[in-house]
Structures are given as structure tokens and as C-alpha cells.
Coordinates of C-alpha atoms in Angstrom, one line a residue:
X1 CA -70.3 73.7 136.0
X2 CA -67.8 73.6 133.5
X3 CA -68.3 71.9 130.2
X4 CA -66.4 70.9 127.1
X5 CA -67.1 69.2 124.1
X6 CA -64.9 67.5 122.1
X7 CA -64.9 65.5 118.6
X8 CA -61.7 63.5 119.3
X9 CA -61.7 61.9 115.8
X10 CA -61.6 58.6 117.7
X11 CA -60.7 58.1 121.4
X12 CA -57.7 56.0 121.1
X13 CA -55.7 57.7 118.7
X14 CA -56.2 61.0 121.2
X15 CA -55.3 59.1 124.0
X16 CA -51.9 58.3 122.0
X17 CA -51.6 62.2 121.5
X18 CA -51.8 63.3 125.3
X19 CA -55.5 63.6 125.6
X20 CA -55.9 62.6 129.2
X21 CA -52.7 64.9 130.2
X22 CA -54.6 67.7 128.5
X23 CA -58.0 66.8 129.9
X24 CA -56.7 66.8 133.8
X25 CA -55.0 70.2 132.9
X26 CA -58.3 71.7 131.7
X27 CA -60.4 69.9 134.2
X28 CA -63.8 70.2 133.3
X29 CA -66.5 69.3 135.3
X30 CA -68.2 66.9 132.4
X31 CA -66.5 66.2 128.7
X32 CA -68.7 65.3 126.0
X33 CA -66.9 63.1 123.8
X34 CA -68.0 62.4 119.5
X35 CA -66.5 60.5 117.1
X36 CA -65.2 58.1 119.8
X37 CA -64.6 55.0 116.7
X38 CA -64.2 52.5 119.6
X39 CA -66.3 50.6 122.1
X40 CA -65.5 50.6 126.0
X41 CA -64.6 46.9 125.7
X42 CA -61.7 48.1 123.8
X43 CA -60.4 50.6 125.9
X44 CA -58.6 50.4 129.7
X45 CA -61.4 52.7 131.3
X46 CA -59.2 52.6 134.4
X47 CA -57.5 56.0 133.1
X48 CA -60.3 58.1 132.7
X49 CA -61.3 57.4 136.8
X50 CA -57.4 57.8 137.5
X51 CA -57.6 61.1 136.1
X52 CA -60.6 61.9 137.9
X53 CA -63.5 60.8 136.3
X54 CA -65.4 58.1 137.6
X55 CA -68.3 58.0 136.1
X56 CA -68.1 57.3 132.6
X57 CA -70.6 56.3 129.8
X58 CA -70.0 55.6 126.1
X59 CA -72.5 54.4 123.4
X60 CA -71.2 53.2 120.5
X61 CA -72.0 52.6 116.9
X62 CA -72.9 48.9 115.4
X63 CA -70.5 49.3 113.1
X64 CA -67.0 48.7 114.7
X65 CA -64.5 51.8 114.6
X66 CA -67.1 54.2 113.4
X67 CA -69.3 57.3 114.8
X68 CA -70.1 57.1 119.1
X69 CA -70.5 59.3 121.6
X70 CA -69.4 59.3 125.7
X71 CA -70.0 61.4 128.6
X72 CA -67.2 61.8 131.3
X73 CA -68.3 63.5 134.8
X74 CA -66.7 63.9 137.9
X75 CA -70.1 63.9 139.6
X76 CA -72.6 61.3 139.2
X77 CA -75.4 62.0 137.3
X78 CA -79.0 61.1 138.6
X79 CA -80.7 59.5 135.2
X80 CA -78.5 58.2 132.0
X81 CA -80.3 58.1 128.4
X82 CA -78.9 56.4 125.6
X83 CA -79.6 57.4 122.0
X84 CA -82.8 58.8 121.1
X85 CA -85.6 55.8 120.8
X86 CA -85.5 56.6 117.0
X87 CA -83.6 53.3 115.7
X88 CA -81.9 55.4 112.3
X89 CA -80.6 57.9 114.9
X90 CA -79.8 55.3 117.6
X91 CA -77.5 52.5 115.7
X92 CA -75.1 54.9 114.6
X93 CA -74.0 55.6 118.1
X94 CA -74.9 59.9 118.0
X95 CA -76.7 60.3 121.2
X96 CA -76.4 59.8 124.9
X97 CA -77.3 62.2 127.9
X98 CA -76.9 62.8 131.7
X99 CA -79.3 64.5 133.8
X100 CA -77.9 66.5 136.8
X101 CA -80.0 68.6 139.6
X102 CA -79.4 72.0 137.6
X103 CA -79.3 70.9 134.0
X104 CA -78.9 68.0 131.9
X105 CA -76.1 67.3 129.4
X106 CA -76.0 65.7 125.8
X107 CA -73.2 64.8 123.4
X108 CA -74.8 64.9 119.6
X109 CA -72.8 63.6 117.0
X110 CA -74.9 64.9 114.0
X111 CA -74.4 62.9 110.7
X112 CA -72.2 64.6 107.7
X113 CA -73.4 64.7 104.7
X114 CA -70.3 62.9 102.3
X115 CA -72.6 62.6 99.2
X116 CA -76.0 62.5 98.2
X117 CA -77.3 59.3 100.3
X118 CA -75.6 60.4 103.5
X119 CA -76.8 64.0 102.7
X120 CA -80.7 62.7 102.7
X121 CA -80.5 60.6 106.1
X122 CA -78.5 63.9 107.4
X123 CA -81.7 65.9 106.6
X124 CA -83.6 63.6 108.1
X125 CA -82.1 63.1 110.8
X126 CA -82.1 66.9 111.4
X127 CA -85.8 66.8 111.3
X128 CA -86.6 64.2 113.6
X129 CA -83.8 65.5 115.7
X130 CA -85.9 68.9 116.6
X131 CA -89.1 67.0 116.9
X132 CA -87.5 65.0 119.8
X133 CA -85.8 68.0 121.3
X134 CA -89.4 70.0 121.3
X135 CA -90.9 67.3 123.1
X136 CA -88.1 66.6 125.3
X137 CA -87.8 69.8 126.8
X138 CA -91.2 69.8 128.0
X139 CA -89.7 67.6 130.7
X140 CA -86.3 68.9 130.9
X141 CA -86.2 72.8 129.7
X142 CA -82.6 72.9 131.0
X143 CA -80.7 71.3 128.7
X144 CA -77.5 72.1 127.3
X145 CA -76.9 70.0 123.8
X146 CA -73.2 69.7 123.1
X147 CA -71.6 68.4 119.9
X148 CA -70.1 68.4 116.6
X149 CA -73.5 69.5 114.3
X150 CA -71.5 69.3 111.0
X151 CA -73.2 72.5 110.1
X152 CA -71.8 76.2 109.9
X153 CA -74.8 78.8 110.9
X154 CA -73.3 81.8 109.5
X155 CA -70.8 83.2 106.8
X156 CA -68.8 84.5 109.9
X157 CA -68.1 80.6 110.9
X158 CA -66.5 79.1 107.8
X159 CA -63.2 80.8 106.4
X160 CA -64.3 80.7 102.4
X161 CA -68.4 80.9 102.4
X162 CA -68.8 81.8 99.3
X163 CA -66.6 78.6 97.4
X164 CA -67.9 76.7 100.2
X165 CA -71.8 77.8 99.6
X166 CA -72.6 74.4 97.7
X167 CA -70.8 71.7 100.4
X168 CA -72.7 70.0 102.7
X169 CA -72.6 71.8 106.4
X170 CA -73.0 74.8 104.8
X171 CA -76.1 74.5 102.4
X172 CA -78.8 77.0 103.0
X173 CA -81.2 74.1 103.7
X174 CA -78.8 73.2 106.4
X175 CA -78.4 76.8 107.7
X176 CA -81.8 77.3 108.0
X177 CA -82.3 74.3 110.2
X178 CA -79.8 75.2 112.8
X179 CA -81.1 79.0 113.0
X180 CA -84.4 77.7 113.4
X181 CA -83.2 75.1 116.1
X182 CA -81.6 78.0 117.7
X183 CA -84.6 80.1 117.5
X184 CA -86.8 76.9 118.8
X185 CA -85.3 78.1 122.8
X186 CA -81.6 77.6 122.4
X187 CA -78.1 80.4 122.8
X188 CA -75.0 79.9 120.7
X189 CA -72.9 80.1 123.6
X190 CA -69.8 80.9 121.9
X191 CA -71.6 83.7 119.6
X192 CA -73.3 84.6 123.2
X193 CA -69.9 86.0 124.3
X194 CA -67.7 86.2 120.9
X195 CA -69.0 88.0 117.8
X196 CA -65.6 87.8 116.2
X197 CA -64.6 86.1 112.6
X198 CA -61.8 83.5 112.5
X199 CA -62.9 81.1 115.3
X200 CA -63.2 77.8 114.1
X201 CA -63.1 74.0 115.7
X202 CA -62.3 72.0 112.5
X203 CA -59.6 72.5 109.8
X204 CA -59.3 70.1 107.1
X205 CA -55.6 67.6 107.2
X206 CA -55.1 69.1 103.6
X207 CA -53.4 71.6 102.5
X208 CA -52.0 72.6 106.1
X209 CA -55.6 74.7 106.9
X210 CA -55.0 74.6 110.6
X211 CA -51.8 75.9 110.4
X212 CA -53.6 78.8 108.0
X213 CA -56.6 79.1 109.9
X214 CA -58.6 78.2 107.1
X215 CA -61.2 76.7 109.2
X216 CA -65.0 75.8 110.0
X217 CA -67.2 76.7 113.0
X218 CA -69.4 73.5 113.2
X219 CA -68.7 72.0 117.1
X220 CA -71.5 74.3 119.3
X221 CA -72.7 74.1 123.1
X222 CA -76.5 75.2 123.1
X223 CA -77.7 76.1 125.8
X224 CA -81.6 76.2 126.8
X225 CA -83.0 79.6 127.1
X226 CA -84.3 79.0 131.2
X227 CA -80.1 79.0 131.5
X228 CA -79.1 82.0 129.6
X229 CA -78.5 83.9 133.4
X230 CA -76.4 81.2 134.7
X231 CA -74.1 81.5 131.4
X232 CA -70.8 82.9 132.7
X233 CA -68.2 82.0 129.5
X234 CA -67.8 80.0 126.5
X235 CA -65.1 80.1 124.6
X236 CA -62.7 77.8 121.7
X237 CA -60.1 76.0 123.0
X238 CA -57.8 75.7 119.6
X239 CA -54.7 74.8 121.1
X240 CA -55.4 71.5 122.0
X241 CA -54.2 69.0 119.1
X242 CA -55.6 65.6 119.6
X243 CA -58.0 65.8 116.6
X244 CA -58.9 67.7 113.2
X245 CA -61.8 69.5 115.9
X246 CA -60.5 70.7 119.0
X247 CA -62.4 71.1 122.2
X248 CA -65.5 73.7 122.7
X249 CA -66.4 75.0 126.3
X250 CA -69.3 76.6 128.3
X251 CA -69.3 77.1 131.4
X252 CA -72.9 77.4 133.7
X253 CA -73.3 78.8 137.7
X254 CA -74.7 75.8 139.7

């Protein structure tokens, strides 16, 4: 099973910038979409199945043009869950999953941290998050959480850690949490395979960073320990240009 995940920086402006001619030339098996800023009433869903995905789910925010997240599989999965249960997760849009025979699939949007407000409701949502994943996996111990986490984990994933060591998705209260999600029963995927500096999957607009490589490391595929022998690749996929991210990918023996 291949899998990619992707912060699109909202799904109609990528669609404008060739996303589905990109997405039928990589061909994943599933995409995990964040950052959607639309709701499927305002979109032709009609080109997703034409290029080959069928089944399709998207959960948006409340707020219109803001946050969501969306699944798109060629296969259909046998359960769908939207958002979390927790209501200051779930009206934000950050959450949905699909369950398949040999793992299950999420697309996380985790909340930035802008100012001081957004920074708290970040932190808690991080908390909360792991309590749900803990009990989660009881039932499903294969899971494989992809997303935008709006955290780097280690000085290796962020191009300037020490000017950056005070801003948010790269605070050592934020860094601990993700190393201790990861040590909770989950693999890095990309770090699995790539123990190299200068990967990133977001650049800033300013100052032409992407161009300069002056990026961040905050998009990740965990994968649940029971899967760590089925792991076969994950790597950065930089050269697609529909967004300030661009696209992550694992890929997982059926």
C-alpha cells in the first residue's frame, strides 16, 4: 500500500496548480489531504473518481475556508471515523480515518500555534490527542497516522534551530511531546530510512526559502510499531509545487 500525505494549503487552489495531473502520475494507493479550506459542496468531486479515486471523504471545519481534512482511496475502506469525539478537536475539521483489512489510515491536521491563545489550545490538543491515540490503539494497533504535526522533532528537521529555538513547532515543550508520542509505539518513517539533514516539507512564501532550502520538517507518516516489518520506503516528495508543504510518502507490504 502506498501512501501520501499532503497539506495542500487548500484543495482548490492545488487543483488550479495541477494537483490531480500530479496525483494520477504518483498514484498512490490512499492520499491524506490537510488544510483542505473548502467543504465538498464546493468542489466538483467528479474529478477525484475520474482520476481514479472513488471513494472519497472530506471533513471540514465550521468555519468556512479554514482547516479540514480528506481521505482519497482507490479501495474502499470497511469503517469511516470522523474527527475524534472530543468537540475542541472535532469542529476545527483535523481528523478523519479509514480502516482497511491490514491497517487503518488517518489524516491529522494538528493546530499551529500563531500566538499565545492558539499556542495553549495547540498544547492541549496535543495532550488529549495521545490520550485518544493510547486508547485507540487497543482496538486498532495498526495504525498509520499521517499529517502535517506543525512540530519539528529534531535540530536535524528545521534549517536554523538555534534562531528558530523560541517559535512555536519547535519549542522544547513541543519536541518533547512528539518524541514521547513516538516513543508511545510509533516509527518516523522518513527518519526510518533517511538519517540525512536538509529534508524538509514546508518553506516559508518569504524571502524565497524554498528556492534556498531554508526549510522545516513538520509533515510525518507514523507508523504503528506491529508494522515496522511491512515498512518498505518512505521518502519526501519536494518536487511537487501545489502548496508551501509538499507531499510525504510511506509505503507498507499488504
Amino acid at each position: 500500500m502506498k501512501i501520501i500525505s499532503y497539506n495542500v494549503n487548500g484543495i482548490r487552489a492545488a487543483l488550479k496548480k495541477g494537483f490531480l495531473e500530479w496525483l494520477q502520475s504518483a498514484d498512490p494507493d490512499v492520499i491524506c489531504l490537510q488544510e483542505i479550506k473548502a467543504n465538498k459542496e464546493q468542489l466538483d468531486l467528479s474529478v477525484f473518481e475520474e482520476a481514479g479515486y472513488p471513494y472519497h471523504y472530506w471533513y471540514s471545519a465550521q468555519k468556512k475556508g479554514y482547516s479540514g481534512v480528506a481521505i482519497l482511496s482507490k479501495t474502499e475502506p470497511k469503517n469511516v471515523t470522523y474527527g475524534t469525539g472530543i468537540e475542541h478537536m472535532d469542529f476545527e475539521g483535523r481528523n478523519i480515518r479509514v480502516d482497511f483489512d491490514t491497517c487503518s489510515v488517518m489524516s491529522l491536521y494538528l493546530p499551529s500555534g500563531t500566538n499565545l491563545a492558539r499556542l495553549e489550545h495547540k498544547l492541549m490538543y496535543m495532550a488529549d490527542f495521545q490520550e485518544y491515540i493510547d486508547t485507540l490503539k487497543k482496538d486498532i494497533p495498526n495504525l498509520v497516522i499521517c499529517g502535517d504535526y506543525n512540530i519539528c522533532h529534531e535540530a536535524i528537521d528545521i534549517h536554523d534551530p538555534v534562531r528558530n529555538a523560541k517559535v512555536s513547532g519547535f519549542l522544547p515543550v513541543e519536541r518533547e511531546w512528539i518524541g514521547n508520542f513516538i516513543d508511545s509505539g510509533f516509527i518516523d518513517s522518513f527518519r526510518h530510512f533517511n538519517k540525512e539533514p536538509d529534508n524538509y516539507s514546508w518553506w516559508s512564501y518569504r524571502a524565497n526559502a524554498r528556492n534556498n532550502n531554508k526549510g522545516w520538517r513538520i509533515d510525518y507518516n507514523m507508523v504503528a510499531e506491529p508494522l515496522q516489518e511491512k515498512l518498505k520506503r518512505a521518502v519526501i516528495l519536494p518536487e511537487a509545487k501545489h502548496s508551501d508543504h509538499c507531499p510525504i510518502l510511506v509505503e507498507i507490504e499488504d
